[in-house]
mmCIF file of C-alpha atoms in Angstrom:
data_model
loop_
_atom_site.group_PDB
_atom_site.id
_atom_site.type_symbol
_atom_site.label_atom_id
_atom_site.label_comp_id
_atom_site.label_asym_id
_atom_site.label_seq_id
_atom_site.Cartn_x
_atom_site.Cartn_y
_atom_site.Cartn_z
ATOM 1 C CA UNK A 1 -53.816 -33.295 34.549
ATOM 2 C CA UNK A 2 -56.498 -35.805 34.740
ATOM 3 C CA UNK A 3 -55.282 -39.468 35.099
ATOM 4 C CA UNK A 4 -56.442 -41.810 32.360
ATOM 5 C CA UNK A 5 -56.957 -46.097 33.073
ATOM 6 C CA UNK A 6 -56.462 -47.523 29.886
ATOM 7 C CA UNK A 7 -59.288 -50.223 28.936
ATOM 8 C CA UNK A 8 -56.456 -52.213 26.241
ATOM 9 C CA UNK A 9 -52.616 -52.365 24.842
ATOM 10 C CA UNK A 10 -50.301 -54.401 23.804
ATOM 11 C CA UNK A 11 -47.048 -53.801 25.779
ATOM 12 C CA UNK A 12 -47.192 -57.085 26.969
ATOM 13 C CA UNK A 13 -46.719 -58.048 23.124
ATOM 14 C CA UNK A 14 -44.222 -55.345 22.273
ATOM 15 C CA UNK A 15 -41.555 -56.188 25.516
ATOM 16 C CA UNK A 16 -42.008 -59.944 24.870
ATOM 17 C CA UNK A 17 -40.951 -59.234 20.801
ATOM 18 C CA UNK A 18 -37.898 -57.045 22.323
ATOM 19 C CA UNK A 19 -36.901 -59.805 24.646
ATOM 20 C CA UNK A 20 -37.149 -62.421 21.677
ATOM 21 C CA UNK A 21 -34.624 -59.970 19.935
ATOM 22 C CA UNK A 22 -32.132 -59.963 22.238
ATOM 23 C CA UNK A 23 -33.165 -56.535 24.082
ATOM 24 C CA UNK A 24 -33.824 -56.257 27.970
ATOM 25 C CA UNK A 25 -37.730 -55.902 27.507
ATOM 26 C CA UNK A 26 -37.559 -54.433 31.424
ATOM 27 C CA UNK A 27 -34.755 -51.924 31.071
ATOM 28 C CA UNK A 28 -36.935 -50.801 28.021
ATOM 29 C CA UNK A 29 -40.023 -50.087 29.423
ATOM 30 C CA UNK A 30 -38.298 -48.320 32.842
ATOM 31 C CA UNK A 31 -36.105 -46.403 30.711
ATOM 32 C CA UNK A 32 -37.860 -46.006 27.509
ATOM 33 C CA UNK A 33 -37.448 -46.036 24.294
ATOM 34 C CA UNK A 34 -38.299 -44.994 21.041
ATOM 35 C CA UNK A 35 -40.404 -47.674 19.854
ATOM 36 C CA UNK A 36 -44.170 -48.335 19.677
ATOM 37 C CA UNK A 37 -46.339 -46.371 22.461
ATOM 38 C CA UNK A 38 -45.999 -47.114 26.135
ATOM 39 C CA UNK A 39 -43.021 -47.300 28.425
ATOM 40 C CA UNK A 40 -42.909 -45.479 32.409
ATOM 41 C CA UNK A 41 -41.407 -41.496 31.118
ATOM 42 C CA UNK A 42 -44.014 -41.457 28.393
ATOM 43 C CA UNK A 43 -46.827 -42.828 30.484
ATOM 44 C CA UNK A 44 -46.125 -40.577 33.429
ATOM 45 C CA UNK A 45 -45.801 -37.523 30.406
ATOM 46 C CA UNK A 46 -49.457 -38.282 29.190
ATOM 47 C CA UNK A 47 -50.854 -39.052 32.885
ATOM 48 C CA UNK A 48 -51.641 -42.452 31.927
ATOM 49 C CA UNK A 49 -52.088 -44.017 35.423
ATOM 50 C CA UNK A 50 -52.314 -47.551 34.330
ATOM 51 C CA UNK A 51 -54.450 -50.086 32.140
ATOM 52 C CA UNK A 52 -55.133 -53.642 31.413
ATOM 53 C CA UNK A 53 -52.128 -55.362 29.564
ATOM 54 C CA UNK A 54 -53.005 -57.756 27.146
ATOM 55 C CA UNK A 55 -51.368 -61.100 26.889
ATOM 56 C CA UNK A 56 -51.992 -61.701 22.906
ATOM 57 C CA UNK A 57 -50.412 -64.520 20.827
ATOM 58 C CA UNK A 58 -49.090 -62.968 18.154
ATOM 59 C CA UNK A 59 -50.297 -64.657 14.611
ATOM 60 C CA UNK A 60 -47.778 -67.414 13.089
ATOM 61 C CA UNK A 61 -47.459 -65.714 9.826
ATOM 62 C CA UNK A 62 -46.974 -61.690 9.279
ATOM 63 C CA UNK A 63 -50.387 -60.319 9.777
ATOM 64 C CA UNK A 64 -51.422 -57.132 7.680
ATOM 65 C CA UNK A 65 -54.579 -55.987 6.204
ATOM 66 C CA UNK A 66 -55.480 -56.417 3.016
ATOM 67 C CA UNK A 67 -54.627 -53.975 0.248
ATOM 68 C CA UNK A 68 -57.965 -51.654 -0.113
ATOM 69 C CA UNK A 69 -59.789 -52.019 -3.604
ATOM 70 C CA UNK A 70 -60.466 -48.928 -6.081
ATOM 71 C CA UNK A 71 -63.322 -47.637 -3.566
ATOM 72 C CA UNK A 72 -61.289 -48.087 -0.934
ATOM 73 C CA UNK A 73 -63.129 -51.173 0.533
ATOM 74 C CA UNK A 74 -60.851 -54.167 1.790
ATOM 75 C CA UNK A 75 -61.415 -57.681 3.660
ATOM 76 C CA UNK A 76 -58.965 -59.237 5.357
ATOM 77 C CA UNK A 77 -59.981 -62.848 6.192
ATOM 78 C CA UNK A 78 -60.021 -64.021 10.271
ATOM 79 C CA UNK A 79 -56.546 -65.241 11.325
ATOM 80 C CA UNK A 80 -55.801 -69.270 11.269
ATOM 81 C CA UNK A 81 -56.083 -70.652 14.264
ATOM 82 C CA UNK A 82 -53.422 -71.089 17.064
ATOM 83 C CA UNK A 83 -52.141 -74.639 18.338
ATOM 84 C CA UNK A 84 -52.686 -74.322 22.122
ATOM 85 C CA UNK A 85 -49.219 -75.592 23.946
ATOM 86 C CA UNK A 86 -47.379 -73.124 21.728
ATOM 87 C CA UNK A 87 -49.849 -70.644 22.876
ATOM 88 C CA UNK A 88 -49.245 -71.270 26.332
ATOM 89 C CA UNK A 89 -45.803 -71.102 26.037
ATOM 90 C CA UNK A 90 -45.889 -67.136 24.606
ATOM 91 C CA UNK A 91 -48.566 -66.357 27.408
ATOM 92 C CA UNK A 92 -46.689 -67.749 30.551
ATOM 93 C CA UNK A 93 -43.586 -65.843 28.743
ATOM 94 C CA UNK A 94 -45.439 -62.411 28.608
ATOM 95 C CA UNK A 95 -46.643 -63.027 31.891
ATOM 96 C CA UNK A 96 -43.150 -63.278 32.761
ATOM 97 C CA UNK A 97 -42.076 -60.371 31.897
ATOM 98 C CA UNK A 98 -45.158 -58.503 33.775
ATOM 99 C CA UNK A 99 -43.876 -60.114 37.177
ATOM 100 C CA UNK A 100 -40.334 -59.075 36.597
ATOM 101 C CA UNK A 101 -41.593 -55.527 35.710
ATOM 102 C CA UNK A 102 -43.553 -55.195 39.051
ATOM 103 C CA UNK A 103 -40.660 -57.187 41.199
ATOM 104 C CA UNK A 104 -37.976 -54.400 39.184
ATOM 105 C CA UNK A 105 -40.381 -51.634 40.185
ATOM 106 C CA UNK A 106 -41.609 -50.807 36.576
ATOM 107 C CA UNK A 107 -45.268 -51.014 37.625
ATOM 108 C CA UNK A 108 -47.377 -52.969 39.973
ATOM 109 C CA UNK A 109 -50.171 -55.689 39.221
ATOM 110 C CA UNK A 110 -53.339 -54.874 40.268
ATOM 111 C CA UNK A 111 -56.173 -57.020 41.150
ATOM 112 C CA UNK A 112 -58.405 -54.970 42.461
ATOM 113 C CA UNK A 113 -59.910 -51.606 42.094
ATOM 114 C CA UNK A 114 -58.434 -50.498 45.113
ATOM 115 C CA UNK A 115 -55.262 -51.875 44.099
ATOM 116 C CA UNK A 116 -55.480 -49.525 40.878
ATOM 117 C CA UNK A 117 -56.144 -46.772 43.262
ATOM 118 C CA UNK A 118 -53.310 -47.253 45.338
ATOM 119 C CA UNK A 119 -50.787 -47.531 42.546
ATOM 120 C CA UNK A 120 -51.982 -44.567 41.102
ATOM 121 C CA UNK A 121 -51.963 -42.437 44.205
ATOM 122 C CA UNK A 122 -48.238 -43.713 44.393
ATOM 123 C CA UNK A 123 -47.213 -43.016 40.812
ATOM 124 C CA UNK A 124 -46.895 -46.772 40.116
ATOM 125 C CA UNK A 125 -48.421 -47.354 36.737
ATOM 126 C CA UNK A 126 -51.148 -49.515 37.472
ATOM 127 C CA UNK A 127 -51.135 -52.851 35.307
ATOM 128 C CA UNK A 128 -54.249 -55.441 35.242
ATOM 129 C CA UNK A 129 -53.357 -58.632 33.375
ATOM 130 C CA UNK A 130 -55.800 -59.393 30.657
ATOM 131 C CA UNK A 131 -55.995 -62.143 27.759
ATOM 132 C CA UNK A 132 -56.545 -61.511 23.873
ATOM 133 C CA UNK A 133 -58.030 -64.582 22.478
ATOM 134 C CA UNK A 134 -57.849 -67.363 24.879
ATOM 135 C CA UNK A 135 -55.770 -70.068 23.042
ATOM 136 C CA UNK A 136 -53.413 -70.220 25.993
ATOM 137 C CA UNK A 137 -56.449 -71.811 27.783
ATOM 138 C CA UNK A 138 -57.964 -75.727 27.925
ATOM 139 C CA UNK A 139 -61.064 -77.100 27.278
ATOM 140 C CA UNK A 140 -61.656 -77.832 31.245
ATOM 141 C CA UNK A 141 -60.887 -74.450 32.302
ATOM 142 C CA UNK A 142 -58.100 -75.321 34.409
ATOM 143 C CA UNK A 143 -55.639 -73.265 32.666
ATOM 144 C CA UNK A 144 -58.198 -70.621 33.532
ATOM 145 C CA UNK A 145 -57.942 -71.225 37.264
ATOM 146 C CA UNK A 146 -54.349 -71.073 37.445
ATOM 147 C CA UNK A 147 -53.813 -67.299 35.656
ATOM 148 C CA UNK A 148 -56.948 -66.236 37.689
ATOM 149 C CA UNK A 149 -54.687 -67.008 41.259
ATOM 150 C CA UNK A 150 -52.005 -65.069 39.390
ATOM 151 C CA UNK A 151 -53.414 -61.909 38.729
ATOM 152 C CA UNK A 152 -55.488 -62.509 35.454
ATOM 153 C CA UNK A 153 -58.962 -59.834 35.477
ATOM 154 C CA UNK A 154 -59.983 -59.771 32.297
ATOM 155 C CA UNK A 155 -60.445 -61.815 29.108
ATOM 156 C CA UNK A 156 -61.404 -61.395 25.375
ATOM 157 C CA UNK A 157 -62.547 -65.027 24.659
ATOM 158 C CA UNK A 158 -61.441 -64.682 20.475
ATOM 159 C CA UNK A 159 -59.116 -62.574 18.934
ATOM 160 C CA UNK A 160 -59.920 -61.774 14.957
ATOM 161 C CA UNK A 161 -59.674 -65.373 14.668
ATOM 162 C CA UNK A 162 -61.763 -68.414 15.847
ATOM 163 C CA UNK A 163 -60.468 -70.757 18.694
ATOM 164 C CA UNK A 164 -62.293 -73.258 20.782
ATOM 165 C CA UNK A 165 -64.399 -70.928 22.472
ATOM 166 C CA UNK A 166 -66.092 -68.452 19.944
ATOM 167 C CA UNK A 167 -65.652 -66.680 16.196
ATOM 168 C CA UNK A 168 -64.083 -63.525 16.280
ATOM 169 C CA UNK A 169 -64.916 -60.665 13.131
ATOM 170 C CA UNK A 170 -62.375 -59.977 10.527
ATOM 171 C CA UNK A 171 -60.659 -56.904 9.577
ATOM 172 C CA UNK A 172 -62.905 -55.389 6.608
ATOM 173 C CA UNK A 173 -64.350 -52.332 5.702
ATOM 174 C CA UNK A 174 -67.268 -51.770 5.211
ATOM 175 C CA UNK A 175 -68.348 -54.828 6.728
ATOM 176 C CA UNK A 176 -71.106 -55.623 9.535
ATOM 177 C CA UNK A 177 -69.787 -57.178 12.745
ATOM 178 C CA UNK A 178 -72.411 -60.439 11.994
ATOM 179 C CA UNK A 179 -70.158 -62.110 10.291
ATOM 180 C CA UNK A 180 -70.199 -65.868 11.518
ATOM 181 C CA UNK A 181 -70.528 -68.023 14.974
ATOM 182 C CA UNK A 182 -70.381 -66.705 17.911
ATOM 183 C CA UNK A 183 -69.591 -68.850 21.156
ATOM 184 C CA UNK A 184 -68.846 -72.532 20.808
ATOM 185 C CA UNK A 185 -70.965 -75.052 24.026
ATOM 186 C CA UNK A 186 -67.343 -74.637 25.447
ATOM 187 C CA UNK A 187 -67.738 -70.561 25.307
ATOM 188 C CA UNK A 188 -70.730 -70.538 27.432
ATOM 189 C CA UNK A 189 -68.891 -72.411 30.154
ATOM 190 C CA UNK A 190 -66.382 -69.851 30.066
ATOM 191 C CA UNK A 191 -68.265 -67.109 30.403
ATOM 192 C CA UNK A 192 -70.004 -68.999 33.582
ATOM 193 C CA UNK A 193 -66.408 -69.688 35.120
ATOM 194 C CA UNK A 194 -65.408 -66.029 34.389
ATOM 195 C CA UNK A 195 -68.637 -64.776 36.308
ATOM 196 C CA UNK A 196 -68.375 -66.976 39.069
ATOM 197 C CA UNK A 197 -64.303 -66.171 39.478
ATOM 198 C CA UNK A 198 -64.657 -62.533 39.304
ATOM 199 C CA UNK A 199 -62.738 -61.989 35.200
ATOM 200 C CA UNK A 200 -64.174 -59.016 33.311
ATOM 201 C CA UNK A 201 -65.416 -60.477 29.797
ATOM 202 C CA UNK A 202 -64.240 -58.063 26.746
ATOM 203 C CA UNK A 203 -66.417 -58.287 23.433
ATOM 204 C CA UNK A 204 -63.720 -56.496 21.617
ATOM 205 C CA UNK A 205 -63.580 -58.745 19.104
ATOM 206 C CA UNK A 206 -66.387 -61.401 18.764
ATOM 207 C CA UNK A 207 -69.054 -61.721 16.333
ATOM 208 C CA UNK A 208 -72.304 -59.803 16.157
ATOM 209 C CA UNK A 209 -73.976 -63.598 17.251
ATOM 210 C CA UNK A 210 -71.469 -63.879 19.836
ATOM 211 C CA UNK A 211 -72.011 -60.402 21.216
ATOM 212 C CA UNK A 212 -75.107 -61.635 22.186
ATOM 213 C CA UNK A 213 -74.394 -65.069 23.158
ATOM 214 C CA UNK A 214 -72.367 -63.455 26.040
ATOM 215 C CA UNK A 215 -74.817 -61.162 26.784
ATOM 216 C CA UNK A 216 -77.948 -63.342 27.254
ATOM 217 C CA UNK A 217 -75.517 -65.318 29.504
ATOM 218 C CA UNK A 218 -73.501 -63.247 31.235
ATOM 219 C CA UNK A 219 -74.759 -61.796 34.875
ATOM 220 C CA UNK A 220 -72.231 -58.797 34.514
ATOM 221 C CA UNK A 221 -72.290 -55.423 32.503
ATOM 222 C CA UNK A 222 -71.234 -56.257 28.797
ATOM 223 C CA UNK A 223 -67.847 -54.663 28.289
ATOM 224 C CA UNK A 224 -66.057 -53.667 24.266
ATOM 225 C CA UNK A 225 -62.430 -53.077 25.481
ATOM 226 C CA UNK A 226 -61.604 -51.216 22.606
ATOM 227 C CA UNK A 227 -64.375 -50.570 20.053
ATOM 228 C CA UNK A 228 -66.074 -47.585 18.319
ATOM 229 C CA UNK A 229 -69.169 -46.601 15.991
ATOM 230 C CA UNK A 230 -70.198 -48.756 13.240
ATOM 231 C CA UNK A 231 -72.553 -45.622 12.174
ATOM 232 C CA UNK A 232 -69.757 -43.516 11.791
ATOM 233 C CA UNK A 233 -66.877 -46.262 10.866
ATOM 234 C CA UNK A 234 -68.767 -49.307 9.563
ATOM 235 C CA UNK A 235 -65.864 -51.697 10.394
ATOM 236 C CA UNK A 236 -66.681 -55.143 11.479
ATOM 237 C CA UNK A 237 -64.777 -54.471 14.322
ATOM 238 C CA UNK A 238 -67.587 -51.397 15.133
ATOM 239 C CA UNK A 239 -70.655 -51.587 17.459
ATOM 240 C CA UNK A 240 -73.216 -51.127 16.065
ATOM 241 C CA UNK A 241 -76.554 -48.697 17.883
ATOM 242 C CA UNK A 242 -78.456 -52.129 19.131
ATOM 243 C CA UNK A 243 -75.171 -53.617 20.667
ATOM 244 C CA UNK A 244 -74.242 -50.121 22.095
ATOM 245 C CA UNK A 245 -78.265 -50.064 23.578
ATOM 246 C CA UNK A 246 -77.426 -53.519 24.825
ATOM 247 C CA UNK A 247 -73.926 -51.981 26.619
ATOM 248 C CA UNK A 248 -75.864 -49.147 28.638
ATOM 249 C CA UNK A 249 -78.915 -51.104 29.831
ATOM 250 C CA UNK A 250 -76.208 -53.640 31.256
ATOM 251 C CA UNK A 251 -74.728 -50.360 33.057
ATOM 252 C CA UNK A 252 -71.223 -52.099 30.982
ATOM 253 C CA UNK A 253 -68.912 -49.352 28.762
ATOM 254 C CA UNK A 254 -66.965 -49.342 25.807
ATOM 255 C CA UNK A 255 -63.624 -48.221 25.657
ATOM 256 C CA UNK A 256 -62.674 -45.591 22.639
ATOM 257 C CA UNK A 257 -60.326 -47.278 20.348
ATOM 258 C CA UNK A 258 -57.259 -44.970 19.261
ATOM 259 C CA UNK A 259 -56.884 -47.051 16.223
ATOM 260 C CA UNK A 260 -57.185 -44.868 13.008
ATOM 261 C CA UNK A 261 -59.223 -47.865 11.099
ATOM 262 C CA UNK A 262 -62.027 -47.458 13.479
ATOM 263 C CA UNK A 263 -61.763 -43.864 13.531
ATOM 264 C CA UNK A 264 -62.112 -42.629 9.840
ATOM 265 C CA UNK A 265 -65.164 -42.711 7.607
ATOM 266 C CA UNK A 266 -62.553 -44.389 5.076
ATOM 267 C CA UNK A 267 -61.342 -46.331 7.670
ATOM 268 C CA UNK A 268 -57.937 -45.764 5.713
ATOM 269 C CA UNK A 269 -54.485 -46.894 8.236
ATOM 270 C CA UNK A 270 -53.448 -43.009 8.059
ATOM 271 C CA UNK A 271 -52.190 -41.552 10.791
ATOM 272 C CA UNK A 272 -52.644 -38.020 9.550
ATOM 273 C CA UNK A 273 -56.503 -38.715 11.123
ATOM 274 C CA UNK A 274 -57.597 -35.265 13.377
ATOM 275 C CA UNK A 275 -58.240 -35.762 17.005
ATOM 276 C CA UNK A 276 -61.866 -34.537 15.960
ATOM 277 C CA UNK A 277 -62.643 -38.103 14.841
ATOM 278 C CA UNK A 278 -61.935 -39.495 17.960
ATOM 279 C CA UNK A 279 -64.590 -36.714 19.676
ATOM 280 C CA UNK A 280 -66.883 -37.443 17.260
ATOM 281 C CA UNK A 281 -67.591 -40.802 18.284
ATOM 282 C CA UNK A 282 -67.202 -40.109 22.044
ATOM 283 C CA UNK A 283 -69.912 -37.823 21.366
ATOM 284 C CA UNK A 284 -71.666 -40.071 19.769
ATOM 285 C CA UNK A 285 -71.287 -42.616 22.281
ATOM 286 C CA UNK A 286 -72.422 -40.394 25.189
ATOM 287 C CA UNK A 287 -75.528 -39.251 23.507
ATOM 288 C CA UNK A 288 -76.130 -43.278 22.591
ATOM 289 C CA UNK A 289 -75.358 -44.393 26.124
ATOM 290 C CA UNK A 290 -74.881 -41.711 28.470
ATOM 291 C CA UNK A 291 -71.343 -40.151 30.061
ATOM 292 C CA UNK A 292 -71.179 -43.093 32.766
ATOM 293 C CA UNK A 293 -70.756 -45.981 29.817
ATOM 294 C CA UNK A 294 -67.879 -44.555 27.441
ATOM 295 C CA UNK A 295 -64.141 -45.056 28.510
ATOM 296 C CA UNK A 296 -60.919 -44.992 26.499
ATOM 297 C CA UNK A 297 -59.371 -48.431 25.512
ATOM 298 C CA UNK A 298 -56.291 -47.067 23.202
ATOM 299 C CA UNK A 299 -54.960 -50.059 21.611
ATOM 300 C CA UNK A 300 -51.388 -48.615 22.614
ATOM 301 C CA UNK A 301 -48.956 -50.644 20.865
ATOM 302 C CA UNK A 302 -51.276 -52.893 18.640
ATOM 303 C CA UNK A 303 -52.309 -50.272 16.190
ATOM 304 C CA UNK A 304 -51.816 -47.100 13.883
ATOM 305 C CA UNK A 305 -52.715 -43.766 16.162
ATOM 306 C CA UNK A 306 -53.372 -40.044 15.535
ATOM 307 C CA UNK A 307 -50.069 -37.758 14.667
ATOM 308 C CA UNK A 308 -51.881 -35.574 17.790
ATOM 309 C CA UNK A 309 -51.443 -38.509 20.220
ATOM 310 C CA UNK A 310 -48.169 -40.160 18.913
ATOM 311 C CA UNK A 311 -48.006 -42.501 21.992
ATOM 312 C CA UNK A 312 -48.565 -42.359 25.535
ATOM 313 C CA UNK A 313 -47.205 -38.582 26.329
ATOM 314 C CA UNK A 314 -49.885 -37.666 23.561
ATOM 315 C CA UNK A 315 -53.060 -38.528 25.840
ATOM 316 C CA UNK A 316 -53.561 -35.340 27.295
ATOM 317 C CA UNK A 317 -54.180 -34.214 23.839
ATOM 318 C CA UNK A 318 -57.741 -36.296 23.550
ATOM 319 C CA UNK A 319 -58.539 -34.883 27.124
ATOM 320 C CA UNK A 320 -57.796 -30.889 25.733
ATOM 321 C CA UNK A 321 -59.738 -31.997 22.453
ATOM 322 C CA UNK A 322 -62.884 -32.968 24.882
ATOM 323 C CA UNK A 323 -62.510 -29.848 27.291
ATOM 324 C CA UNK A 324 -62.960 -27.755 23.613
ATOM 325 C CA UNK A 325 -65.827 -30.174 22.429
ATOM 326 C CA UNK A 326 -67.782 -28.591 25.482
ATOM 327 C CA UNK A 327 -66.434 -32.093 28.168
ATOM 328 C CA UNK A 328 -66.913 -30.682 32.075
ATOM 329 C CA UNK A 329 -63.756 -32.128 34.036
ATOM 330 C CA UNK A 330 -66.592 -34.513 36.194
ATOM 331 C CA UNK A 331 -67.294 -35.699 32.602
ATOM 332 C CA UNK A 332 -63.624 -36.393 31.571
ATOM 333 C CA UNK A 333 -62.858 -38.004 34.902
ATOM 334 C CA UNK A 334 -65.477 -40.699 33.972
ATOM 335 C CA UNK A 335 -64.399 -41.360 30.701
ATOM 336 C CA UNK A 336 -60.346 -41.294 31.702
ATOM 337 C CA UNK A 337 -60.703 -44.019 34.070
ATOM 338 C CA UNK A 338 -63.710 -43.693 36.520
ATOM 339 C CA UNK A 339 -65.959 -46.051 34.405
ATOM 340 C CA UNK A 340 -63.484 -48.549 33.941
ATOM 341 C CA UNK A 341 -63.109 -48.206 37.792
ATOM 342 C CA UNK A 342 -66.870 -48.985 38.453
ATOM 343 C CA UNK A 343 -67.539 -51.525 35.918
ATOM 344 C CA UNK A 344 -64.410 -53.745 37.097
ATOM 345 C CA UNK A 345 -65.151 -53.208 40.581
ATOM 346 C CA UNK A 346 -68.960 -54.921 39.537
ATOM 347 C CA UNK A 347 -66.897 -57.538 37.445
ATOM 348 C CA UNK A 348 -64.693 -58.352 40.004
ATOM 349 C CA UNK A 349 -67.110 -58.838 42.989
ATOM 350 C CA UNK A 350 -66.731 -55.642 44.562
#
């Protein structure tokens, strides 16, 4: 079984939802359960080793996407934005919950890569704190500082919705990813504090403009958590070739989103969707890039996945799918978790 580091889910969002029903969000995820994707027996079924967490503040209002039209197209507009002290509030809780998991044994925070190593050598799933949309965080950064010293890696500066650091893309098919703004005066600065702290910067979810905002500032490889092939899936939430070309010359990756919207050419929320769709565009990411700048970055928890994966205990399933698409086991390891492993280890001042 080859171990897989996940690039992005939403646990984080799922326990903290349990807990706000009344349900022990720890006892959950050591136990598990039946509900959404990831908990300890169906991580250690699937040989997922471990993967950065998101903290994401959920929207105020029931988000769904918008009904597709008669050819199927659909737009749904970029969330309203979040007041900050409320966000703060749901991010210090979900961070919560991550420290009790590690201090009950659940899994262990990881700040480094050989931190991930070590956990995963132990069986400990191996959990790296990152933040969805940065509403949580002030204008001067200091908020920043403070989840840095405990344990934060890795940021997406916008959700699908704009805050005061950037634009993010909306949910719309077919759609190109320039769809607005990209980083606000106060964005730059945070991509300068992430650099200079060590935080991996995730483009997941920004505009085409501020895709390359971060990139002509950024001294780090350019990183798409959880992002696939506008030329296969023309989503505004796809890359498209130029920001893939951008990706490999930065020696960054992008992580293969599970999600079936980015994954069909209807980009229909179906989960009937064959595991060949997820090979094609890890094929044609590794012919775009090359086999050291394609990972996997699920979306566990925050989206609609294959039937053939199911959750967590599924992700052997994508491995088998690549060993039949003609994937050596060298070439698996690297997109399992060995990328992720090299481009947070440059992130991170390794």
């Amino acid at each position: 079984m080859q171990l897989v580091f996940d690039g992005h889910n939403d646990v984080l969002l799922r326990l903290w939802r349990a807990h706000s029903a009344g349900i022990d969000p720890i006892r959950q995820f050591i136990e598990g359960t039946r509900e959404g994707h990831i908990d300890a027996p169906r991580a250690k079924a699937g040989g997922l080793a471990g993967g950065l967490c998101a903290i994401y503040i959920p929207s105020m209002h029931d988000f769904v996407l918008s009904e597709p039209d008669a050819r199927g197209h659909y737009n749904t507009p970029v969330d309203t934005p979040l007041p900050r002290a409320s966000s703060l509030d749901i991010a210090l809780q979900m961070a919560g919950i991550a420290f009790r998991l590690e201090r009950a044994g659940g899994w262990r925070l990881c700040r480094s890569t050989s931190d991930i190593r070590a956990s995963m050598a132990d069986g400990v799933f191996a959990a790296v704190l990152h933040m969805e949309g940065c509403e949580a965080i002030d204008a001067d950064l200091a908020t920043l500082e403070t989840l840095y010293a405990a344990g934060l890696r890795s940021l997406g500066p916008v959700w699908s919705r704009h805050n005061i650091f950037g634009h993010g893309v909306p949910f719309a098919y077919p759609m190109s990813p320039d769809t607005g703004p990209g980083l606000t005066p106060l964005g730059f600065e945070l991509i300068k504090t992430c650099n200079k702290l060590g935080i991996a910067v995730d483009l997941a979810h920004i505009t085409e403009k501020g895709f390359w905002d971060v990139a002509k500032t950024t001294i780090k490889p350019l990183i798409a958590s959880h992002s696939n092939v506008h030329a296969l899936t023309p989503v505004a939430r796809n890359l498209t070739d130029k920001q893939m070309d951008a990706i490999k010359e930065s020696q960054g990756l992008v992580g293969l989103n599970y999600a079936v919207t980015m994954l069909r050419d209807d980009a229909r929320d179906f989960a009937d969707t064959p595991l060949s769709d997820m090979v094609r565009h890890i094929d044609y990411m590794v012919e775009r890039m090359g086999i050291d700048c394609v990972a996997l970055g699920s979306d566990f928890d925050g989206a609609t996945v294959p039937a053939g994966i199911a959750d967590a205990s599924g992700n052997q399933n994508l491995l088998d799918a690549l060993r039949a698409g003609g994937y050596g086991e060298a070439e698996i390891a690297k997109i399992a978790r060995e990328n992720w492993l090299r481009v947070l280890g440059t992130a991170w001042h390794e």
